[in-house]
Amino acid sequence: MDDRRFMKMALTLARKGTGVTSPNPMVGAVVVKNEKIEGKGFHRKAGAPHAEVEALRDAGPRARGATLFVTLEPCNHFGRTPPCTRAILDAGIRRVVTAMADPNPNVTGGGMDFLKKNGVETALGLLEDEARVLNEAYIKFVSTRRPFVIAKCAATLDGRIATRTGDARWVTGESSRRHVHRMRHAADAIMVGVGTIKRDDPRLTTRIPRKKGCHPIRVILDTRLSIPEQAKVLRHGTDSDTLLVIGEGYENSPEVMAKKRRIEKPGVKIITAPLKGDRIDLDRLMDRLGALDITHLLIEGGSRTLGTAFSSGIVDKIAFFFAPKILAGDDGYPVCRGSGPERIEESLRVYRIRHRRFGDDVMIEGYLKPESRAARRQNR
């Protein structure tokens, strides 16, 4: 049996859950018997049947004696749904092939061990790297209770995200912008500083042609609650919230209290976070966002927010879009603002790099090395 082919099918099915399963993982499953696919399924949303159950239901009695390919270890505990391991035994599955173990330390696991003890042949680790990338946000969240953070920017070849007047429309092309909307669809939340709101007045919603995209929670860093009351993010008309983060100590000022009464409403919430100097402490904020079950955070700017995010050591991954344009001046907005290191050897290191083309633009995607992030936090 071509195990790799069927696991790739399961991974493709799992991706159908992009943007809709959080805080649960994306999981796909395929039931195969005599090289024939008898059932398929994927996890559609939190609280819905797991992928294994969907695939077994699709296969019906044909599942007896078959092999089940699943991208994540079947659960062996009662949560919102019964254990998948029991459903697998009841269906008469002969063999289970799993891409990766469940990394959740707070769950009574042992799904594969349970199946093996009950006479089911098991195999673990097929296409594990692909499975881990698919659920990288879930893996970090269940391990740390903090969101997986991607820093995104769109820049000219000389590293500017806007001209000296703040004009940034449009640095990159339409193909790049479509991909950014797919990134928003996949994220639980998108974060910008209030300066971006004042300059660009974005909606921060998801717009995908011929598809209903999921709108992320909009997290606006606004230390003194200076957001314009007519900002589009306060009247976006979607089913997700706008979360305004103000600095601790400012919430009791008369001006902030009066403005809070005017703008806070269903869909617009205000929370406080500790300050680091005169700015929101992003490291501490990650704990608060994690407590809200935000597993996947996309940071889109501006310069000061990106600079603070990198210096705080909270960024896990980057997606930098570069357009074939040159401003040829030193007065535009840089990708990051704020103090950087004194020596090149103190730079944040990026690894597992991938390049992708979107029209004439190039996206550089990669992960920040944990040791350089830790060193940056210590040197703050």
PDB file of C-alpha atoms in Angstrom, residues 49-345:
ATOM      1  CA  PRO A  49     -17.025  15.555  14.810  1.00  0.00           C
ATOM      2  CA  HIS A  50     -13.330  14.822  14.479  1.00  0.00           C
ATOM      3  CA  ALA A  51     -11.818  13.853  11.148  1.00  0.00           C
ATOM      4  CA  GLU A  52     -11.619  10.159  12.073  1.00  0.00           C
ATOM      5  CA  VAL A  53     -15.310  10.015  12.911  1.00  0.00           C
ATOM      6  CA  GLU A  54     -16.249  11.748   9.647  1.00  0.00           C
ATOM      7  CA  ALA A  55     -14.128   9.321   7.634  1.00  0.00           C
ATOM      8  CA  LEU A  56     -15.501   6.278   9.459  1.00  0.00           C
ATOM      9  CA  ARG A  57     -19.076   7.444   8.930  1.00  0.00           C
ATOM     10  CA  ASP A  58     -18.317   7.985   5.262  1.00  0.00           C
ATOM     11  CA  ALA A  59     -16.920   4.442   4.981  1.00  0.00           C
ATOM     12  CA  GLY A  60     -19.681   2.794   6.997  1.00  0.00           C
ATOM     13  CA  PRO A  61     -19.367  -1.026   7.186  1.00  0.00           C
ATOM     14  CA  ARG A  62     -16.569  -0.933   4.563  1.00  0.00           C
ATOM     15  CA  ALA A  63     -14.242   0.334   7.328  1.00  0.00           C
ATOM     16  CA  ARG A  64     -13.983  -3.153   8.871  1.00  0.00           C
ATOM     17  CA  GLY A  65     -10.519  -4.528   8.190  1.00  0.00           C
ATOM     18  CA  ALA A  66      -9.343  -1.264   6.572  1.00  0.00           C
ATOM     19  CA  THR A  67      -6.454   1.115   7.253  1.00  0.00           C
ATOM     20  CA  LEU A  68      -7.092   4.580   8.666  1.00  0.00           C
ATOM     21  CA  PHE A  69      -4.680   7.366   7.710  1.00  0.00           C
ATOM     22  CA  VAL A  70      -4.948  10.380  10.019  1.00  0.00           C
ATOM     23  CA  THR A  71      -2.750  13.476  10.322  1.00  0.00           C
ATOM     24  CA  LEU A  72      -2.861  13.694  14.150  1.00  0.00           C
ATOM     25  CA  GLU A  73      -2.920  11.014  16.839  1.00  0.00           C
ATOM     26  CA  PRO A  74      -6.531   9.967  17.535  1.00  0.00           C
ATOM     27  CA  CYS A  75      -7.818  11.331  20.823  1.00  0.00           C
ATOM     28  CA  ASN A  76      -8.299   8.957  23.745  1.00  0.00           C
ATOM     29  CA  HIS A  77     -10.210  11.291  26.051  1.00  0.00           C
ATOM     30  CA  PHE A  78     -13.642  12.830  26.442  1.00  0.00           C
ATOM     31  CA  GLY A  79     -13.758  16.485  25.372  1.00  0.00           C
ATOM     32  CA  ARG A  80     -16.516  18.153  23.408  1.00  0.00           C
ATOM     33  CA  THR A  81     -16.804  14.834  21.571  1.00  0.00           C
ATOM     34  CA  PRO A  82     -16.256  11.175  22.612  1.00  0.00           C
ATOM     35  CA  PRO A  83     -12.829   9.536  22.132  1.00  0.00           C
ATOM     36  CA  CYS A  84     -11.957   8.732  18.524  1.00  0.00           C
ATOM     37  CA  THR A  85     -10.092   5.609  19.644  1.00  0.00           C
ATOM     38  CA  ARG A  86     -13.392   3.979  20.670  1.00  0.00           C
ATOM     39  CA  ALA A  87     -14.955   4.818  17.312  1.00  0.00           C
ATOM     40  CA  ILE A  88     -11.955   3.267  15.547  1.00  0.00           C
ATOM     41  CA  LEU A  89     -12.277   0.039  17.530  1.00  0.00           C
ATOM     42  CA  ASP A  90     -16.041  -0.100  17.005  1.00  0.00           C
ATOM     43  CA  ALA A  91     -15.573   0.336  13.242  1.00  0.00           C
ATOM     44  CA  GLY A  92     -13.213  -2.649  13.074  1.00  0.00           C
ATOM     45  CA  ILE A  93     -10.226  -0.743  11.683  1.00  0.00           C
ATOM     46  CA  ARG A  94      -7.242  -3.107  11.315  1.00  0.00           C
ATOM     47  CA  ARG A  95      -4.404  -0.556  11.027  1.00  0.00           C
ATOM     48  CA  VAL A  96      -3.913   3.140  11.911  1.00  0.00           C
ATOM     49  CA  VAL A  97      -1.179   5.279  10.334  1.00  0.00           C
ATOM     50  CA  THR A  98      -0.654   8.660  12.004  1.00  0.00           C
ATOM     51  CA  ALA A  99       1.536  11.580  10.935  1.00  0.00           C
ATOM     52  CA  MET A 100       2.270  12.987  14.400  1.00  0.00           C
ATOM     53  CA  ALA A 101       1.531  12.516  18.078  1.00  0.00           C
ATOM     54  CA  ASP A 102      -0.797  14.937  19.842  1.00  0.00           C
ATOM     55  CA  PRO A 103       1.482  17.562  21.473  1.00  0.00           C
ATOM     56  CA  ASN A 104      -1.133  18.731  23.989  1.00  0.00           C
ATOM     57  CA  PRO A 105       0.372  18.127  27.466  1.00  0.00           C
ATOM     58  CA  ASN A 106      -2.956  18.830  29.157  1.00  0.00           C
ATOM     59  CA  VAL A 107      -4.805  15.997  27.456  1.00  0.00           C
ATOM     60  CA  THR A 108      -4.884  12.410  28.627  1.00  0.00           C
ATOM     61  CA  GLY A 109      -3.269  11.022  25.493  1.00  0.00           C
ATOM     62  CA  GLY A 110      -2.006   7.602  24.595  1.00  0.00           C
ATOM     63  CA  GLY A 111      -4.305   7.177  21.629  1.00  0.00           C
ATOM     64  CA  MET A 112      -1.835   5.088  19.654  1.00  0.00           C
ATOM     65  CA  ASP A 113      -0.866   3.034  22.711  1.00  0.00           C
ATOM     66  CA  PHE A 114      -4.520   2.350  23.466  1.00  0.00           C
ATOM     67  CA  LEU A 115      -5.161   1.158  19.924  1.00  0.00           C
ATOM     68  CA  LYS A 116      -2.063  -1.052  19.924  1.00  0.00           C
ATOM     69  CA  LYS A 117      -3.053  -2.664  23.224  1.00  0.00           C
ATOM     70  CA  ASN A 118      -6.435  -3.457  21.692  1.00  0.00           C
ATOM     71  CA  GLY A 119      -5.007  -5.290  18.720  1.00  0.00           C
ATOM     72  CA  VAL A 120      -4.808  -2.496  16.137  1.00  0.00           C
ATOM     73  CA  GLU A 121      -1.611  -2.299  14.087  1.00  0.00           C
ATOM     74  CA  THR A 122      -0.138   1.220  14.391  1.00  0.00           C
ATOM     75  CA  ALA A 123       2.492   3.388  12.687  1.00  0.00           C
ATOM     76  CA  LEU A 124       3.514   6.899  13.754  1.00  0.00           C
ATOM     77  CA  GLY A 125       5.559   9.619  12.049  1.00  0.00           C
ATOM     78  CA  LEU A 126       4.689   9.404   8.344  1.00  0.00           C
ATOM     79  CA  LEU A 127       5.067  12.912   6.793  1.00  0.00           C
ATOM     80  CA  GLU A 128       5.440  14.326  10.293  1.00  0.00           C
ATOM     81  CA  ASP A 129       7.242  17.490   9.161  1.00  0.00           C
ATOM     82  CA  GLU A 130       4.356  18.441   6.863  1.00  0.00           C
ATOM     83  CA  ALA A 131       1.846  17.726   9.613  1.00  0.00           C
ATOM     84  CA  ARG A 132       3.736  19.862  12.113  1.00  0.00           C
ATOM     85  CA  VAL A 133       3.909  22.841   9.730  1.00  0.00           C
ATOM     86  CA  LEU A 134       0.179  22.503   9.089  1.00  0.00           C
ATOM     87  CA  ASN A 135      -0.557  22.800  12.805  1.00  0.00           C
ATOM     88  CA  GLU A 136       2.359  24.959  13.938  1.00  0.00           C
ATOM     89  CA  ALA A 137       0.017  27.439  15.634  1.00  0.00           C
ATOM     90  CA  TYR A 138      -1.824  24.686  17.522  1.00  0.00           C
ATOM     91  CA  ILE A 139       1.453  23.077  18.601  1.00  0.00           C
ATOM     92  CA  LYS A 140       2.801  26.295  20.102  1.00  0.00           C
ATOM     93  CA  PHE A 141      -0.495  27.223  21.724  1.00  0.00           C
ATOM     94  CA  VAL A 142      -1.069  23.913  23.525  1.00  0.00           C
ATOM     95  CA  SER A 143       2.559  23.909  24.678  1.00  0.00           C
ATOM     96  CA  THR A 144       2.765  27.517  25.926  1.00  0.00           C
ATOM     97  CA  ARG A 145      -0.798  28.917  25.977  1.00  0.00           C
ATOM     98  CA  ARG A 146       0.525  31.769  23.824  1.00  0.00           C
ATOM     99  CA  PRO A 147      -0.265  32.513  20.174  1.00  0.00           C
ATOM    100  CA  PHE A 148       1.959  31.592  17.269  1.00  0.00           C
ATOM    101  CA  VAL A 149       3.067  34.957  15.838  1.00  0.00           C
ATOM    102  CA  ILE A 150       3.762  35.806  12.195  1.00  0.00           C
ATOM    103  CA  ALA A 151       5.210  39.220  11.324  1.00  0.00           C
ATOM    104  CA  LYS A 152       4.207  40.385   7.839  1.00  0.00           C
ATOM    105  CA  CYS A 153       5.351  43.414   5.888  1.00  0.00           C
ATOM    106  CA  ALA A 154       5.232  44.723   2.325  1.00  0.00           C
ATOM    107  CA  ALA A 155       8.335  46.707   1.371  1.00  0.00           C
ATOM    108  CA  THR A 156      10.310  48.190  -1.500  1.00  0.00           C
ATOM    109  CA  LEU A 157      13.683  46.697  -2.369  1.00  0.00           C
ATOM    110  CA  ASP A 158      15.343  49.388  -0.263  1.00  0.00           C
ATOM    111  CA  GLY A 159      13.313  48.413   2.793  1.00  0.00           C
ATOM    112  CA  ARG A 160      10.562  51.033   2.962  1.00  0.00           C
ATOM    113  CA  ILE A 161       6.923  50.252   3.698  1.00  0.00           C
ATOM    114  CA  ALA A 162       5.689  53.794   2.914  1.00  0.00           C
ATOM    115  CA  THR A 163       6.918  57.125   1.569  1.00  0.00           C
ATOM    116  CA  ARG A 164       7.762  60.050   3.839  1.00  0.00           C
ATOM    117  CA  THR A 165       4.111  61.186   3.554  1.00  0.00           C
ATOM    118  CA  GLY A 166       2.878  57.784   4.743  1.00  0.00           C
ATOM    119  CA  ASP A 167       1.646  56.697   1.319  1.00  0.00           C
ATOM    120  CA  ALA A 168       1.729  52.896   1.083  1.00  0.00           C
ATOM    121  CA  ARG A 169      -0.960  52.205  -1.540  1.00  0.00           C
ATOM    122  CA  TRP A 170       0.115  49.979  -3.054  1.00  0.00           C
ATOM    123  CA  VAL A 171       3.654  48.804  -2.346  1.00  0.00           C
ATOM    124  CA  THR A 172       3.062  45.253  -3.565  1.00  0.00           C
ATOM    125  CA  GLY A 173       0.878  43.925  -6.350  1.00  0.00           C
ATOM    126  CA  GLU A 174      -2.553  42.382  -6.423  1.00  0.00           C
ATOM    127  CA  SER A 175      -1.297  38.780  -6.273  1.00  0.00           C
ATOM    128  CA  SER A 176       0.601  39.486  -3.045  1.00  0.00           C
ATOM    129  CA  ARG A 177      -2.405  41.206  -1.540  1.00  0.00           C
ATOM    130  CA  ARG A 178      -4.611  38.216  -2.346  1.00  0.00           C
ATOM    131  CA  HIS A 179      -2.177  35.973  -0.504  1.00  0.00           C
ATOM    132  CA  VAL A 180      -2.241  38.289   2.513  1.00  0.00           C
ATOM    133  CA  HIS A 181      -6.013  37.882   2.658  1.00  0.00           C
ATOM    134  CA  ARG A 182      -5.522  34.111   2.701  1.00  0.00           C
ATOM    135  CA  MET A 183      -3.118  34.626   5.601  1.00  0.00           C
ATOM    136  CA  ARG A 184      -5.776  36.670   7.397  1.00  0.00           C
ATOM    137  CA  HIS A 185      -8.301  33.886   6.773  1.00  0.00           C
ATOM    138  CA  ALA A 186      -5.952  31.427   8.489  1.00  0.00           C
ATOM    139  CA  ALA A 187      -5.244  33.642  11.518  1.00  0.00           C
ATOM    140  CA  ASP A 188      -7.309  34.060  14.678  1.00  0.00           C
ATOM    141  CA  ALA A 189      -6.278  37.693  15.045  1.00  0.00           C
ATOM    142  CA  ILE A 190      -4.471  40.478  13.233  1.00  0.00           C
ATOM    143  CA  MET A 191      -2.551  43.171  15.119  1.00  0.00           C
ATOM    144  CA  VAL A 192      -1.540  46.708  14.164  1.00  0.00           C
ATOM    145  CA  GLY A 193      -0.628  49.869  15.992  1.00  0.00           C
ATOM    146  CA  VAL A 194      -3.041  52.773  16.230  1.00  0.00           C
ATOM    147  CA  GLY A 195      -0.706  54.776  13.988  1.00  0.00           C
ATOM    148  CA  THR A 196      -1.624  52.484  11.104  1.00  0.00           C
ATOM    149  CA  ILE A 197      -5.308  53.107  11.831  1.00  0.00           C
ATOM    150  CA  LYS A 198      -4.819  56.868  11.832  1.00  0.00           C
ATOM    151  CA  ARG A 199      -2.752  56.866   8.643  1.00  0.00           C
ATOM    152  CA  ASP A 200      -4.518  54.253   6.475  1.00  0.00           C
ATOM    153  CA  ASP A 201      -7.924  53.676   8.147  1.00  0.00           C
ATOM    154  CA  PRO A 202      -7.937  49.975   7.109  1.00  0.00           C
ATOM    155  CA  ARG A 203     -10.841  47.586   7.690  1.00  0.00           C
ATOM    156  CA  LEU A 204      -8.510  44.653   8.493  1.00  0.00           C
ATOM    157  CA  THR A 205     -11.068  42.201   7.160  1.00  0.00           C
ATOM    158  CA  THR A 206     -10.644  39.175   4.884  1.00  0.00           C
ATOM    159  CA  ARG A 207     -11.619  39.405   1.236  1.00  0.00           C
ATOM    160  CA  ILE A 208     -11.145  36.281  -0.860  1.00  0.00           C
ATOM    161  CA  PRO A 209     -12.719  36.105  -4.344  1.00  0.00           C
ATOM    162  CA  ARG A 210     -15.547  33.559  -4.639  1.00  0.00           C
ATOM    163  CA  LYS A 211     -15.080  32.428  -1.057  1.00  0.00           C
ATOM    164  CA  LYS A 212     -16.404  33.509   2.291  1.00  0.00           C
ATOM    165  CA  GLY A 213     -13.290  34.225   4.286  1.00  0.00           C
ATOM    166  CA  CYS A 214     -13.025  34.168   8.066  1.00  0.00           C
ATOM    167  CA  HIS A 215     -12.482  37.620   9.548  1.00  0.00           C
ATOM    168  CA  PRO A 216      -9.790  37.712  12.239  1.00  0.00           C
ATOM    169  CA  ILE A 217     -10.152  39.532  15.536  1.00  0.00           C
ATOM    170  CA  ARG A 218      -8.629  42.994  15.066  1.00  0.00           C
ATOM    171  CA  VAL A 219      -6.147  43.812  17.855  1.00  0.00           C
ATOM    172  CA  ILE A 220      -5.259  47.504  17.929  1.00  0.00           C
ATOM    173  CA  LEU A 221      -2.402  48.695  20.146  1.00  0.00           C
ATOM    174  CA  ASP A 222      -3.641  52.043  21.445  1.00  0.00           C
ATOM    175  CA  THR A 223      -1.932  52.988  24.710  1.00  0.00           C
ATOM    176  CA  ARG A 224      -3.978  56.152  25.366  1.00  0.00           C
ATOM    177  CA  LEU A 225      -7.142  55.251  23.432  1.00  0.00           C
ATOM    178  CA  SER A 226      -6.485  57.813  20.727  1.00  0.00           C
ATOM    179  CA  ILE A 227      -8.217  55.924  17.910  1.00  0.00           C
ATOM    180  CA  PRO A 228     -10.502  58.114  15.734  1.00  0.00           C
ATOM    181  CA  GLU A 229     -14.097  57.381  16.640  1.00  0.00           C
ATOM    182  CA  GLN A 230     -15.054  57.010  12.971  1.00  0.00           C
ATOM    183  CA  ALA A 231     -12.318  54.448  12.228  1.00  0.00           C
ATOM    184  CA  LYS A 232     -13.471  51.620   9.971  1.00  0.00           C
ATOM    185  CA  VAL A 233     -12.287  48.948  12.408  1.00  0.00           C
ATOM    186  CA  LEU A 234     -14.911  50.215  14.875  1.00  0.00           C
ATOM    187  CA  ARG A 235     -17.754  49.753  12.381  1.00  0.00           C
ATOM    188  CA  HIS A 236     -16.583  46.883  10.223  1.00  0.00           C
ATOM    189  CA  GLY A 237     -19.864  44.957  10.061  1.00  0.00           C
ATOM    190  CA  THR A 238     -18.390  41.471  10.548  1.00  0.00           C
ATOM    191  CA  ASP A 239     -18.981  38.741  13.116  1.00  0.00           C
ATOM    192  CA  SER A 240     -15.553  39.119  14.743  1.00  0.00           C
ATOM    193  CA  ASP A 241     -14.456  41.595  17.394  1.00  0.00           C
ATOM    194  CA  THR A 242     -12.190  44.605  17.424  1.00  0.00           C
ATOM    195  CA  LEU A 243     -10.015  44.532  20.527  1.00  0.00           C
ATOM    196  CA  LEU A 244      -8.476  47.833  21.635  1.00  0.00           C
ATOM    197  CA  VAL A 245      -5.476  47.376  23.927  1.00  0.00           C
ATOM    198  CA  ILE A 246      -4.767  50.366  26.181  1.00  0.00           C
ATOM    199  CA  GLY A 247      -2.009  50.801  28.734  1.00  0.00           C
ATOM    200  CA  GLU A 248      -2.593  49.978  32.377  1.00  0.00           C
ATOM    201  CA  GLY A 249      -3.070  53.194  34.329  1.00  0.00           C
ATOM    202  CA  TYR A 250      -4.784  55.069  31.500  1.00  0.00           C
ATOM    203  CA  GLU A 251      -8.152  53.365  31.831  1.00  0.00           C
ATOM    204  CA  ASN A 252      -9.169  55.553  34.781  1.00  0.00           C
ATOM    205  CA  SER A 253      -8.433  58.941  33.223  1.00  0.00           C
ATOM    206  CA  PRO A 254     -11.613  61.010  32.635  1.00  0.00           C
ATOM    207  CA  GLU A 255     -10.898  61.392  28.917  1.00  0.00           C
ATOM    208  CA  VAL A 256     -10.360  57.667  28.359  1.00  0.00           C
ATOM    209  CA  MET A 257     -13.390  56.714  30.447  1.00  0.00           C
ATOM    210  CA  ALA A 258     -15.626  59.081  28.473  1.00  0.00           C
ATOM    211  CA  LYS A 259     -14.318  57.854  25.127  1.00  0.00           C
ATOM    212  CA  LYS A 260     -14.634  54.247  26.229  1.00  0.00           C
ATOM    213  CA  ARG A 261     -18.347  54.784  26.947  1.00  0.00           C
ATOM    214  CA  ARG A 262     -18.814  56.205  23.458  1.00  0.00           C
ATOM    215  CA  ILE A 263     -17.039  53.527  21.435  1.00  0.00           C
ATOM    216  CA  GLU A 264     -17.330  50.297  23.426  1.00  0.00           C
ATOM    217  CA  LYS A 265     -20.256  48.229  22.156  1.00  0.00           C
ATOM    218  CA  PRO A 266     -20.973  44.689  20.929  1.00  0.00           C
ATOM    219  CA  GLY A 267     -18.073  43.852  18.643  1.00  0.00           C
ATOM    220  CA  VAL A 268     -15.746  46.483  20.117  1.00  0.00           C
ATOM    221  CA  LYS A 269     -13.969  45.623  23.364  1.00  0.00           C
ATOM    222  CA  ILE A 270     -11.305  47.419  25.359  1.00  0.00           C
ATOM    223  CA  ILE A 271      -8.728  45.616  27.496  1.00  0.00           C
ATOM    224  CA  THR A 272      -5.692  46.830  29.401  1.00  0.00           C
ATOM    225  CA  ALA A 273      -2.146  45.519  29.231  1.00  0.00           C
ATOM    226  CA  PRO A 274       1.068  46.315  31.135  1.00  0.00           C
ATOM    227  CA  LEU A 275       3.410  48.934  29.710  1.00  0.00           C
ATOM    228  CA  LYS A 276       7.098  48.664  28.899  1.00  0.00           C
ATOM    229  CA  GLY A 277       8.255  52.248  28.932  1.00  0.00           C
ATOM    230  CA  ASP A 278       5.514  54.155  27.136  1.00  0.00           C
ATOM    231  CA  ARG A 279       4.388  51.257  24.930  1.00  0.00           C
ATOM    232  CA  ILE A 280       2.297  48.118  25.402  1.00  0.00           C
ATOM    233  CA  ASP A 281       4.438  45.255  26.715  1.00  0.00           C
ATOM    234  CA  LEU A 282       3.899  42.791  23.868  1.00  0.00           C
ATOM    235  CA  ASP A 283       5.482  39.881  25.721  1.00  0.00           C
ATOM    236  CA  ARG A 284       2.940  40.220  28.534  1.00  0.00           C
ATOM    237  CA  LEU A 285       0.151  40.879  26.037  1.00  0.00           C
ATOM    238  CA  MET A 286       0.746  37.465  24.427  1.00  0.00           C
ATOM    239  CA  ASP A 287      -0.304  35.796  27.683  1.00  0.00           C
ATOM    240  CA  ARG A 288      -3.533  37.792  27.686  1.00  0.00           C
ATOM    241  CA  LEU A 289      -4.296  36.977  24.073  1.00  0.00           C
ATOM    242  CA  GLY A 290      -3.611  33.320  24.760  1.00  0.00           C
ATOM    243  CA  ALA A 291      -6.125  33.425  27.613  1.00  0.00           C
ATOM    244  CA  LEU A 292      -8.665  34.552  24.990  1.00  0.00           C
ATOM    245  CA  ASP A 293      -7.921  31.375  22.959  1.00  0.00           C
ATOM    246  CA  ILE A 294      -6.100  33.328  20.255  1.00  0.00           C
ATOM    247  CA  THR A 295      -3.748  30.694  18.873  1.00  0.00           C
ATOM    248  CA  HIS A 296      -2.513  32.365  15.685  1.00  0.00           C
ATOM    249  CA  LEU A 297      -1.620  36.075  15.491  1.00  0.00           C
ATOM    250  CA  LEU A 298      -0.663  37.974  12.345  1.00  0.00           C
ATOM    251  CA  ILE A 299       1.177  41.276  12.900  1.00  0.00           C
ATOM    252  CA  GLU A 300       0.841  43.664   9.947  1.00  0.00           C
ATOM    253  CA  GLY A 301       2.497  46.809  11.265  1.00  0.00           C
ATOM    254  CA  GLY A 302       3.361  49.561  11.256  1.00  0.00           C
ATOM    255  CA  SER A 303       7.070  50.173  11.669  1.00  0.00           C
ATOM    256  CA  ARG A 304       6.999  50.820  15.402  1.00  0.00           C
ATOM    257  CA  THR A 305       4.792  47.816  16.118  1.00  0.00           C
ATOM    258  CA  LEU A 306       7.002  45.502  14.046  1.00  0.00           C
ATOM    259  CA  GLY A 307      10.141  46.843  15.679  1.00  0.00           C
ATOM    260  CA  THR A 308       8.685  46.344  19.154  1.00  0.00           C
ATOM    261  CA  ALA A 309       7.462  42.847  18.257  1.00  0.00           C
ATOM    262  CA  PHE A 310      10.925  41.768  17.145  1.00  0.00           C
ATOM    263  CA  SER A 311      12.670  43.382  20.114  1.00  0.00           C
ATOM    264  CA  SER A 312      10.185  41.702  22.460  1.00  0.00           C
ATOM    265  CA  GLY A 313      11.097  38.289  21.082  1.00  0.00           C
ATOM    266  CA  ILE A 314       7.490  37.312  20.387  1.00  0.00           C
ATOM    267  CA  VAL A 315       7.775  36.647  16.633  1.00  0.00           C
ATOM    268  CA  ASP A 316       7.916  33.008  15.513  1.00  0.00           C
ATOM    269  CA  LYS A 317       7.798  33.432  11.752  1.00  0.00           C
ATOM    270  CA  ILE A 318       8.174  36.140   9.119  1.00  0.00           C
ATOM    271  CA  ALA A 319       6.472  36.770   5.773  1.00  0.00           C
ATOM    272  CA  PHE A 320       8.262  39.687   4.099  1.00  0.00           C
ATOM    273  CA  PHE A 321       6.956  40.757   0.684  1.00  0.00           C
ATOM    274  CA  PHE A 322       9.379  42.744  -1.486  1.00  0.00           C
ATOM    275  CA  ALA A 323       8.183  44.642  -4.550  1.00  0.00           C
ATOM    276  CA  PRO A 324      10.509  45.584  -7.445  1.00  0.00           C
ATOM    277  CA  LYS A 325      10.385  49.249  -6.473  1.00  0.00           C
ATOM    278  CA  ILE A 326      13.010  51.596  -5.022  1.00  0.00           C
ATOM    279  CA  LEU A 327      12.216  54.840  -3.216  1.00  0.00           C
ATOM    280  CA  ALA A 328      15.905  55.827  -3.314  1.00  0.00           C
ATOM    281  CA  GLY A 329      15.709  57.995  -0.222  1.00  0.00           C
ATOM    282  CA  ASP A 330      16.214  57.701   3.522  1.00  0.00           C
ATOM    283  CA  ASP A 331      13.055  59.544   4.555  1.00  0.00           C
ATOM    284  CA  GLY A 332      10.391  56.868   4.031  1.00  0.00           C
ATOM    285  CA  TYR A 333       8.993  54.548   6.679  1.00  0.00           C
ATOM    286  CA  PRO A 334      11.337  51.601   7.391  1.00  0.00           C
ATOM    287  CA  VAL A 335      10.121  48.071   8.069  1.00  0.00           C
ATOM    288  CA  CYS A 336      11.064  48.489  11.733  1.00  0.00           C
ATOM    289  CA  ARG A 337      11.525  51.538  13.914  1.00  0.00           C
ATOM    290  CA  GLY A 338      13.227  51.732  17.279  1.00  0.00           C
ATOM    291  CA  SER A 339      16.669  50.861  18.567  1.00  0.00           C
ATOM    292  CA  GLY A 340      18.435  47.930  16.965  1.00  0.00           C
ATOM    293  CA  PRO A 341      21.549  46.036  18.039  1.00  0.00           C
ATOM    294  CA  GLU A 342      25.029  47.505  17.927  1.00  0.00           C
ATOM    295  CA  ARG A 343      26.603  44.554  16.113  1.00  0.00           C
ATOM    296  CA  ILE A 344      25.485  42.417  13.172  1.00  0.00           C
ATOM    297  CA  GLU A 345      26.186  39.283  15.199  1.00  0.00           C
TER     298      GLU A 345
END
